[in-house]
mmCIF file of C-alpha atoms and ligand atoms in Angstrom:
data_model
loop_
_atom_site.group_PDB
_atom_site.id
_atom_site.type_symbol
_atom_site.label_atom_id
_atom_site.label_comp_id
_atom_site.label_asym_id
_atom_site.label_seq_id
_atom_site.Cartn_x
_atom_site.Cartn_y
_atom_site.Cartn_z
ATOM 1 C CA MET A 1 -95.870 30.290 -29.898
ATOM 2 C CA THR A 2 -95.085 30.933 -25.867
ATOM 3 C CA ARG A 3 -91.319 32.070 -26.608
ATOM 4 C CA LEU A 4 -88.540 31.163 -24.464
ATOM 5 C CA ARG A 5 -87.199 33.306 -21.702
ATOM 6 C CA ILE A 6 -83.645 32.817 -19.901
ATOM 7 C CA ALA A 7 -81.955 34.749 -17.660
ATOM 8 C CA VAL A 8 -78.122 35.748 -17.893
ATOM 9 C CA GLN A 9 -76.038 38.677 -15.954
ATOM 10 C CA SER A 10 -75.435 41.699 -17.633
ATOM 11 C CA LYS A 11 -71.838 42.208 -17.139
ATOM 12 C CA GLY A 12 -69.264 40.312 -14.721
ATOM 13 C CA ARG A 13 -67.572 37.161 -15.566
ATOM 14 C CA LEU A 14 -70.602 35.168 -16.435
ATOM 15 C CA ALA A 15 -72.566 37.146 -19.691
ATOM 16 C CA ASP A 16 -69.406 37.342 -22.408
ATOM 17 C CA GLY A 17 -68.779 33.354 -21.969
ATOM 18 C CA GLY A 18 -72.868 32.939 -21.524
ATOM 19 C CA LEU A 19 -73.810 35.147 -24.755
ATOM 20 C CA ASP A 20 -71.247 33.729 -26.367
ATOM 21 C CA LEU A 21 -72.369 30.888 -26.156
ATOM 22 C CA LEU A 22 -76.339 31.363 -27.688
ATOM 23 C CA ALA A 23 -74.642 33.098 -30.388
ATOM 24 C CA ARG A 24 -72.645 30.220 -30.948
ATOM 25 C CA CYS A 25 -75.625 27.928 -30.915
ATOM 26 C CA GLY A 26 -76.781 30.586 -33.549
ATOM 27 C CA LEU A 27 -78.830 33.013 -31.570
ATOM 28 C CA ARG A 28 -79.633 36.535 -33.285
ATOM 29 C CA PHE A 29 -80.154 39.994 -31.007
ATOM 30 C CA SER A 30 -80.634 43.717 -32.748
ATOM 31 C CA TYR A 31 -78.888 45.093 -29.950
ATOM 32 C CA GLY A 32 -76.130 45.723 -28.066
ATOM 33 C CA ARG A 33 -75.617 44.421 -24.505
ATOM 34 C CA ASN A 34 -77.008 47.576 -22.894
ATOM 35 C CA LYS A 35 -80.508 47.026 -22.859
ATOM 36 C CA LEU A 36 -82.324 44.622 -20.235
ATOM 37 C CA HIS A 37 -84.605 42.726 -22.430
ATOM 38 C CA GLN A 38 -83.882 41.307 -26.117
ATOM 39 C CA SER A 39 -86.120 39.505 -28.189
ATOM 40 C CA ALA A 40 -84.163 37.065 -30.289
ATOM 41 C CA GLN A 41 -84.784 37.996 -33.821
ATOM 42 C CA ASN A 42 -84.597 34.136 -34.981
ATOM 43 C CA MET A 43 -85.751 32.284 -32.438
ATOM 44 C CA PRO A 44 -88.649 32.926 -29.878
ATOM 45 C CA VAL A 45 -86.339 33.054 -26.987
ATOM 46 C CA ASP A 46 -85.695 36.579 -24.336
ATOM 47 C CA LEU A 47 -82.975 36.710 -22.296
ATOM 48 C CA MET A 48 -83.010 38.916 -19.748
ATOM 49 C CA LEU A 49 -80.008 40.152 -18.715
ATOM 50 C CA VAL A 50 -79.554 40.909 -14.174
ATOM 51 C CA ARG A 51 -77.398 40.611 -11.788
ATOM 52 C CA ASP A 52 -75.979 36.971 -11.036
ATOM 53 C CA ASP A 53 -77.297 36.738 -7.971
ATOM 54 C CA ASP A 54 -81.026 36.988 -9.023
ATOM 55 C CA ILE A 55 -80.849 34.701 -11.516
ATOM 56 C CA PRO A 56 -82.019 31.668 -9.288
ATOM 57 C CA SER A 57 -85.253 33.030 -7.898
ATOM 58 C CA PHE A 58 -86.498 34.409 -11.160
ATOM 59 C CA VAL A 59 -86.276 31.043 -12.313
ATOM 60 C CA ALA A 60 -87.348 29.782 -8.771
ATOM 61 C CA SER A 61 -90.079 32.411 -9.442
ATOM 62 C CA GLY A 62 -91.112 31.594 -12.987
ATOM 63 C CA ALA A 63 -90.217 34.719 -14.201
ATOM 64 C CA CYS A 64 -87.834 33.467 -16.445
ATOM 65 C CA ASP A 65 -87.859 29.446 -17.867
ATOM 66 C CA TYR A 66 -83.403 29.137 -17.953
ATOM 67 C CA GLY A 67 -81.107 30.931 -16.678
ATOM 68 C CA ILE A 68 -76.865 30.931 -16.996
ATOM 69 C CA VAL A 69 -75.582 31.097 -13.843
ATOM 70 C CA GLY A 70 -72.209 29.781 -11.255
ATOM 71 C CA GLU A 71 -73.416 26.367 -9.302
ATOM 72 C CA ASN A 72 -72.133 28.395 -6.503
ATOM 73 C CA VAL A 73 -74.705 31.003 -6.345
ATOM 74 C CA LEU A 74 -77.177 28.630 -7.101
ATOM 75 C CA ARG A 75 -76.382 26.086 -3.959
ATOM 76 C CA GLU A 76 -76.503 28.985 -1.609
ATOM 77 C CA LYS A 77 -79.962 28.964 -1.977
ATOM 78 C CA TYR A 78 -80.693 25.323 -3.499
ATOM 79 C CA PRO A 79 -78.431 22.612 -2.235
ATOM 80 C CA ALA A 80 -78.098 19.898 -4.235
ATOM 81 C CA GLN A 81 -79.260 17.812 -1.243
ATOM 82 C CA ASP A 82 -82.643 19.247 -0.328
ATOM 83 C CA ALA A 83 -85.031 16.765 -2.865
ATOM 84 C CA ASP A 84 -87.943 19.101 -2.859
ATOM 85 C CA SER A 85 -85.439 21.888 -4.852
ATOM 86 C CA PRO A 86 -87.568 23.695 -7.132
ATOM 87 C CA LEU A 87 -84.457 24.516 -9.544
ATOM 88 C CA GLU A 88 -82.737 22.092 -10.974
ATOM 89 C CA ILE A 89 -78.650 21.732 -13.682
ATOM 90 C CA ALA A 90 -80.080 21.685 -17.254
ATOM 91 C CA MET A 91 -76.073 21.350 -18.342
ATOM 92 C CA ASN A 92 -73.251 22.153 -17.452
ATOM 93 C CA LEU A 93 -71.736 25.154 -19.383
ATOM 94 C CA GLY A 94 -67.860 23.885 -19.175
ATOM 95 C CA PHE A 95 -66.937 28.118 -18.115
ATOM 96 C CA ALA A 96 -66.418 29.988 -15.625
ATOM 97 C CA GLY A 97 -65.040 27.207 -13.561
ATOM 98 C CA CYS A 98 -63.884 28.505 -10.286
ATOM 99 C CA THR A 99 -63.166 26.209 -6.580
ATOM 100 C CA LEU A 100 -64.839 27.299 -3.243
ATOM 101 C CA LYS A 101 -62.355 27.143 -0.980
ATOM 102 C CA LEU A 102 -61.281 27.966 2.694
ATOM 103 C CA ALA A 103 -58.601 29.374 2.980
ATOM 104 C CA ALA A 104 -56.576 30.866 6.313
ATOM 105 C CA PRO A 105 -53.408 32.684 6.679
ATOM 106 C CA VAL A 106 -49.751 31.271 5.875
ATOM 107 C CA ASP A 107 -48.802 31.376 9.478
ATOM 108 C CA SER A 108 -51.792 29.918 11.091
ATOM 109 C CA ALA A 109 -51.611 26.945 12.834
ATOM 110 C CA VAL A 110 -55.174 25.208 11.593
ATOM 111 C CA ASP A 111 -53.895 21.701 10.514
ATOM 112 C CA ASN A 112 -57.360 19.528 10.933
ATOM 113 C CA TRP A 113 -61.005 19.916 11.281
ATOM 114 C CA ALA A 114 -61.284 20.094 14.548
ATOM 115 C CA ASP A 115 -59.184 23.205 15.034
ATOM 116 C CA LEU A 116 -62.205 24.793 12.808
ATOM 117 C CA ASN A 117 -64.894 25.228 15.703
ATOM 118 C CA GLY A 118 -65.708 28.221 17.218
ATOM 119 C CA LEU A 119 -63.767 30.112 14.463
ATOM 120 C CA ARG A 120 -64.778 33.162 12.270
ATOM 121 C CA ILE A 121 -64.705 32.276 8.534
ATOM 122 C CA ALA A 122 -65.389 35.130 5.999
ATOM 123 C CA THR A 123 -67.838 33.950 3.122
ATOM 124 C CA SER A 124 -70.234 35.515 0.302
ATOM 125 C CA TYR A 125 -71.365 31.571 0.669
ATOM 126 C CA PRO A 126 -72.470 31.367 4.455
ATOM 127 C CA SER A 127 -75.004 28.172 4.043
ATOM 128 C CA ILE A 128 -72.644 26.137 0.953
ATOM 129 C CA THR A 129 -70.139 26.801 3.692
ATOM 130 C CA ASP A 130 -71.246 26.046 6.724
ATOM 131 C CA ASN A 131 -73.719 23.084 5.477
ATOM 132 C CA PHE A 132 -70.078 21.617 4.780
ATOM 133 C CA LEU A 133 -68.522 22.275 7.812
ATOM 134 C CA ARG A 134 -71.450 20.708 9.240
ATOM 135 C CA SER A 135 -71.442 17.697 7.319
ATOM 136 C CA LYS A 136 -67.006 17.733 9.070
ATOM 137 C CA GLY A 137 -68.576 17.694 12.406
ATOM 138 C CA VAL A 138 -67.331 21.380 12.068
ATOM 139 C CA GLN A 139 -69.086 24.305 14.141
ATOM 140 C CA ALA A 140 -67.531 27.687 12.957
ATOM 141 C CA GLN A 141 -68.981 31.338 13.239
ATOM 142 C CA MET A 142 -70.027 32.635 9.838
ATOM 143 C CA VAL A 143 -69.450 36.461 9.102
ATOM 144 C CA GLU A 144 -71.301 37.147 5.619
ATOM 145 C CA MET A 145 -69.437 39.446 3.949
ATOM 146 C CA SER A 146 -70.680 40.617 -0.253
ATOM 147 C CA GLY A 147 -66.727 41.059 -1.630
ATOM 148 C CA SER A 148 -63.263 41.310 -1.515
ATOM 149 C CA VAL A 149 -63.657 38.468 0.992
ATOM 150 C CA GLU A 150 -59.923 37.896 1.567
ATOM 151 C CA VAL A 151 -58.711 40.860 3.322
ATOM 152 C CA ALA A 152 -61.362 40.014 6.319
ATOM 153 C CA PRO A 153 -58.026 38.154 8.244
ATOM 154 C CA ARG A 154 -56.195 40.804 7.813
ATOM 155 C CA LEU A 155 -58.774 43.372 9.614
ATOM 156 C CA GLY A 156 -58.993 41.071 12.420
ATOM 157 C CA ILE A 157 -62.696 40.300 10.729
ATOM 158 C CA SER A 158 -62.289 36.448 10.521
ATOM 159 C CA ASP A 159 -60.162 33.723 10.857
ATOM 160 C CA LEU A 160 -60.451 31.570 7.966
ATOM 161 C CA ILE A 161 -61.971 32.804 4.316
ATOM 162 C CA CYS A 162 -63.596 30.723 1.862
ATOM 163 C CA ASP A 163 -63.813 32.469 -1.401
ATOM 164 C CA LEU A 164 -64.197 31.101 -5.126
ATOM 165 C CA VAL A 165 -60.722 30.648 -6.714
ATOM 166 C CA SER A 166 -59.295 30.309 -9.726
ATOM 167 C CA SER A 167 -55.535 30.952 -10.931
ATOM 168 C CA GLY A 168 -54.887 31.734 -6.926
ATOM 169 C CA ALA A 169 -53.014 34.790 -7.037
ATOM 170 C CA THR A 170 -56.022 36.558 -4.985
ATOM 171 C CA LEU A 171 -55.112 34.035 -1.759
ATOM 172 C CA GLU A 172 -50.997 34.355 -2.236
ATOM 173 C CA ALA A 173 -51.481 37.926 -2.483
ATOM 174 C CA ASN A 174 -53.396 38.341 0.823
ATOM 175 C CA GLY A 175 -50.776 35.606 2.477
ATOM 176 C CA LEU A 176 -53.848 33.468 2.749
ATOM 177 C CA LYS A 177 -53.174 29.332 2.060
ATOM 178 C CA PRO A 178 -55.877 26.892 1.082
ATOM 179 C CA PHE A 179 -56.982 24.677 3.506
ATOM 180 C CA ALA A 180 -59.925 22.828 2.097
ATOM 181 C CA THR A 181 -61.831 22.301 -1.575
ATOM 182 C CA VAL A 182 -65.599 22.889 -0.521
ATOM 183 C CA LEU A 183 -67.007 23.379 -3.847
ATOM 184 C CA GLU A 184 -66.179 22.961 -7.880
ATOM 185 C CA SER A 185 -67.704 24.796 -9.928
ATOM 186 C CA GLU A 186 -68.914 26.288 -13.230
ATOM 187 C CA ALA A 187 -71.050 27.997 -15.294
ATOM 188 C CA VAL A 188 -74.021 25.955 -15.481
ATOM 189 C CA LEU A 189 -78.256 26.111 -17.337
ATOM 190 C CA ILE A 190 -80.751 26.041 -14.325
ATOM 191 C CA ARG A 191 -84.378 25.319 -14.825
ATOM 192 C CA ARG A 192 -87.633 25.230 -13.056
ATOM 193 C CA THR A 193 -88.383 21.654 -11.493
ATOM 194 C CA GLN A 194 -92.550 21.395 -12.516
ATOM 195 C CA SER A 195 -91.686 21.799 -16.240
ATOM 196 C CA VAL A 196 -93.034 24.165 -18.792
ATOM 197 C CA SER A 197 -95.007 24.581 -21.972
ATOM 198 C CA SER A 198 -94.283 22.000 -24.412
ATOM 199 C CA ASP A 199 -93.030 25.164 -26.485
ATOM 200 C CA VAL A 200 -90.527 26.883 -24.304
ATOM 201 C CA GLU A 201 -89.502 22.851 -24.002
ATOM 202 C CA ALA A 202 -89.325 22.469 -27.822
ATOM 203 C CA THR A 203 -87.266 25.271 -27.611
ATOM 204 C CA ALA A 204 -85.013 24.646 -25.705
ATOM 205 C CA GLU A 205 -84.543 21.417 -26.336
ATOM 206 C CA ILE A 206 -83.047 22.722 -29.789
ATOM 207 C CA LEU A 207 -80.794 25.355 -28.086
ATOM 208 C CA MET A 208 -79.094 22.622 -25.263
ATOM 209 C CA ARG A 209 -78.884 20.292 -28.477
ATOM 210 C CA ARG A 210 -76.704 23.032 -30.435
ATOM 211 C CA ALA A 211 -74.502 24.480 -26.733
ATOM 212 C CA ALA A 212 -73.965 20.540 -26.154
ATOM 213 C CA GLY A 213 -72.059 20.166 -29.802
ATOM 214 C CA VAL A 214 -70.478 24.172 -29.037
ATOM 215 C CA ILE A 215 -69.018 22.611 -26.219
ATOM 216 C CA ALA A 216 -68.367 19.307 -27.031
ATOM 217 C CA SER A 217 -66.073 21.480 -30.251
ATOM 218 C CA GLY A 218 -64.548 23.428 -28.058
ATOM 219 C CA GLN A 219 -62.607 20.999 -26.337
ATOM 220 C CA THR A 220 -62.176 18.357 -29.276
ATOM 221 C CA LYS A 221 -59.733 18.945 -32.023
ATOM 222 C CA TYR A 222 -58.616 17.566 -35.065
ATOM 223 C CA ILE A 223 -55.445 15.714 -35.336
ATOM 224 C CA MET A 224 -53.553 15.344 -39.055
ATOM 225 C CA LEU A 225 -50.414 13.837 -39.484
ATOM 226 C CA ASN A 226 -47.657 11.280 -41.203
ATOM 227 C CA ALA A 227 -46.692 8.093 -39.135
ATOM 228 C CA PRO A 228 -44.448 5.831 -40.007
ATOM 229 C CA ALA A 229 -46.499 2.460 -41.458
ATOM 230 C CA ASP A 230 -45.380 0.173 -39.375
ATOM 231 C CA ARG A 231 -46.032 2.578 -36.864
ATOM 232 C CA ILE A 232 -49.409 3.029 -36.960
ATOM 233 C CA ASP A 233 -50.521 1.190 -33.892
ATOM 234 C CA GLU A 234 -48.034 2.774 -31.066
ATOM 235 C CA ILE A 235 -49.700 6.678 -32.794
ATOM 236 C CA THR A 236 -52.931 6.097 -32.548
ATOM 237 C CA ALA A 237 -52.617 4.322 -28.566
ATOM 238 C CA LEU A 238 -50.635 7.373 -28.020
ATOM 239 C CA LEU A 239 -54.519 10.116 -29.599
ATOM 240 C CA PRO A 240 -56.242 11.559 -26.746
ATOM 241 C CA GLY A 241 -59.753 10.333 -26.355
ATOM 242 C CA SER A 242 -59.354 9.370 -30.194
ATOM 243 C CA ASP A 243 -61.988 6.983 -31.876
ATOM 244 C CA ALA A 244 -60.628 4.229 -35.000
ATOM 245 C CA PRO A 245 -58.118 7.364 -37.385
ATOM 246 C CA THR A 246 -58.533 7.476 -40.468
ATOM 247 C CA ILE A 247 -55.872 6.386 -42.448
ATOM 248 C CA ALA A 248 -54.489 7.306 -46.394
ATOM 249 C CA GLN A 249 -52.120 6.639 -48.581
ATOM 250 C CA ILE A 250 -49.429 9.404 -49.451
ATOM 251 C CA ALA A 251 -48.918 9.682 -52.683
ATOM 252 C CA GLY A 252 -45.429 8.127 -54.057
ATOM 253 C CA ARG A 253 -44.589 6.638 -50.615
ATOM 254 C CA ASP A 254 -44.920 3.220 -49.117
ATOM 255 C CA ASP A 255 -43.114 3.305 -45.826
ATOM 256 C CA VAL A 256 -45.632 6.863 -44.464
ATOM 257 C CA VAL A 257 -49.286 7.094 -43.808
ATOM 258 C CA ALA A 258 -51.166 10.055 -43.590
ATOM 259 C CA LEU A 259 -54.070 10.060 -39.945
ATOM 260 C CA HIS A 260 -56.704 12.332 -39.545
ATOM 261 C CA ALA A 261 -58.225 11.821 -36.070
ATOM 262 C CA VAL A 262 -60.681 13.554 -33.306
ATOM 263 C CA CYS A 263 -59.542 13.641 -30.131
ATOM 264 C CA ARG A 264 -62.457 14.497 -27.462
ATOM 265 C CA GLU A 265 -59.569 15.648 -25.284
ATOM 266 C CA ARG A 266 -57.361 18.294 -24.923
ATOM 267 C CA VAL A 267 -53.829 18.234 -27.101
ATOM 268 C CA PHE A 268 -51.461 18.803 -24.951
ATOM 269 C CA TRP A 269 -47.292 19.262 -25.883
ATOM 270 C CA GLU A 270 -46.465 16.098 -24.389
ATOM 271 C CA THR A 271 -48.512 14.860 -26.215
ATOM 272 C CA LEU A 272 -47.399 15.649 -29.973
ATOM 273 C CA GLU A 273 -43.599 15.324 -28.130
ATOM 274 C CA ALA A 274 -44.427 11.901 -27.797
ATOM 275 C CA LEU A 275 -45.874 11.334 -31.226
ATOM 276 C CA LYS A 276 -42.676 12.642 -32.699
ATOM 277 C CA ALA A 277 -40.725 10.555 -30.655
ATOM 278 C CA GLN A 278 -42.687 7.702 -31.955
ATOM 279 C CA GLY A 279 -41.805 8.607 -35.978
ATOM 280 C CA ALA A 280 -45.187 11.313 -36.287
ATOM 281 C CA ARG A 281 -43.646 13.992 -38.783
ATOM 282 C CA ALA A 282 -45.758 17.383 -39.928
ATOM 283 C CA ILE A 283 -48.666 17.322 -37.372
ATOM 284 C CA LEU A 284 -51.329 19.550 -37.265
ATOM 285 C CA VAL A 285 -53.934 19.919 -34.473
ATOM 286 C CA LEU A 286 -56.978 22.199 -36.078
ATOM 287 C CA PRO A 287 -60.201 23.641 -34.097
ATOM 288 C CA ILE A 288 -63.410 21.825 -34.309
ATOM 289 C CA GLU A 289 -65.461 24.965 -35.332
ATOM 290 C CA LYS A 290 -69.075 22.977 -35.030
ATOM 291 C CA MET A 291 -70.210 19.371 -34.457
ATOM 292 C CA LEU A 292 -73.455 17.446 -34.631
ATOM 293 C CA SER A 293 -73.129 13.440 -33.779
HETATM 294 O O1 LIG B 301 -72.750 42.438 -10.338
HETATM 295 P P1 LIG B 301 -73.311 41.196 -10.314
HETATM 296 O O2 LIG B 301 -73.837 40.650 -9.149
HETATM 297 O O3 LIG B 301 -74.526 40.310 -11.704
HETATM 298 O O4 LIG B 301 -71.693 40.134 -9.982
HETATM 299 P P2 LIG B 301 -70.798 39.600 -9.765
HETATM 300 O O5 LIG B 301 -69.521 40.669 -8.949
HETATM 301 O O6 LIG B 301 -71.894 39.121 -7.814
HETATM 302 O O7 LIG B 301 -70.423 38.495 -9.684
HETATM 303 P P3 LIG B 301 -68.471 37.478 -10.942
HETATM 304 O O8 LIG B 301 -69.214 38.624 -12.130
HETATM 305 O O9 LIG B 301 -67.307 38.346 -10.165
HETATM 306 O O10 LIG B 301 -68.960 36.829 -11.623
HETATM 307 C C1 LIG B 301 -69.741 35.549 -11.707
HETATM 308 C C2 LIG B 301 -69.388 34.087 -11.627
HETATM 309 O O11 LIG B 301 -68.280 33.532 -12.104
HETATM 310 C C3 LIG B 301 -69.013 33.449 -9.780
HETATM 311 O O12 LIG B 301 -70.559 33.607 -9.030
HETATM 312 C C4 LIG B 301 -68.666 32.620 -9.816
HETATM 313 O O13 LIG B 301 -69.409 31.522 -10.521
HETATM 314 C C5 LIG B 301 -67.804 32.419 -11.601
HETATM 315 N N1 LIG B 301 -66.377 32.752 -11.378
HETATM 316 C C6 LIG B 301 -65.419 32.232 -11.914
HETATM 317 C C7 LIG B 301 -65.449 33.221 -10.197
HETATM 318 C C8 LIG B 301 -64.465 33.123 -10.880
HETATM 319 N N2 LIG B 301 -63.769 32.685 -11.575
HETATM 320 C C9 LIG B 301 -63.484 34.086 -9.481
HETATM 321 N N3 LIG B 301 -61.892 33.845 -10.018
HETATM 322 N N4 LIG B 301 -65.913 34.802 -9.667
HETATM 323 C C10 LIG B 301 -65.022 35.416 -8.887
HETATM 324 N N5 LIG B 301 -64.071 34.994 -8.841
HETATM 325 C C11 LIG B 301 -62.682 36.275 -8.266
HETATM 326 C C12 LIG B 301 -62.530 35.487 -6.088
HETATM 327 O O14 LIG B 301 -64.593 36.012 -6.035
HETATM 328 C C13 LIG B 301 -61.568 36.246 -5.662
HETATM 329 O O15 LIG B 301 -61.657 37.574 -5.005
HETATM 330 O O16 LIG B 301 -61.688 36.391 -7.786
HETATM 331 C C14 LIG B 301 -61.132 36.228 -7.533
HETATM 332 C C15 LIG B 301 -59.636 35.102 -7.248
HETATM 333 O O17 LIG B 301 -59.886 34.782 -8.437
HETATM 334 P P4 LIG B 301 -58.340 33.999 -9.026
HETATM 335 O O18 LIG B 301 -57.753 33.967 -10.330
HETATM 336 O O19 LIG B 301 -56.700 35.207 -8.231
HETATM 337 O O20 LIG B 301 -57.641 33.173 -7.907
HETATM 338 ZN ZN1 LIG B 302 -73.231 38.410 -7.181
#
């Protein structure tokens, strides 16, 4: 049987999330993470642990069949609008979320797109940034940097930057303010647009079905609470992303029922407080480990 080869970042922000996802899909590996090549013991799957920047070209060339990479890295070489792209996103993986943002020094006067014409923009993503600016009618000068982009304006190397942001702390610490969002990114599973062998596809289908279950169960919660029997409709309406709940009787009580529901969206404290205000008591929110529907 032809083995499925998946490229995963060896170390960095995508490595733990990628290997953890594959483990939760049931793949078992015998070696630690220091080996470049690992074979799963219980499925026909091999992993190649490499730098994230190499992953799109490894998959495009056929050295690997699938890869786990940030959408930002994929799009720098393989733009979404390219109809002949050799690569496609097989699925979004729901971790390593970040945003590629243009940012300017807090005291900068830039206020609209036209102000950016002719300015120098430091970035590790010159292609994405330049394409985005051209779509806004702006011609700017890309200053390519491989890291520490946030220091460029202070060093006088650039006027603005275009860099990945997650919490925003790095921008703030460097006296920068966001100007515009260029790309929303997260980890994605990529593959060639031309199909690979049917053995490999069959293994990939099993893994992707499991991964979809793992990702869905990460956000999904099981809610249990006691509700006044005459408030079931109000309480059900407050449960985020749930189907009809299960209602069970409580021994010796006919004014209160037990209500159980699976919520497919995040459950915030505000929701719990609103449920309590409607008379719900003994509210429990439980994680769900696996889901197969
Ligand atoms: O060695 P290798 O080349 O494999 O790794 P790398 O150093 O190129 O990448 P790595 O591990 O830093 O990031 C891998 C991927 O994680 C990126 O391509 C993104 O898809 C994703 N990701 C998610 C991020 C961030 N969040 C992130 N915050 N990548 C980088 N950052 C950096 C950002 O560049 C900036 O310096 O974090 C800083 C900003 O963070 P905040 O929280 O202060 O806003
Ligand atoms: Zn990299």
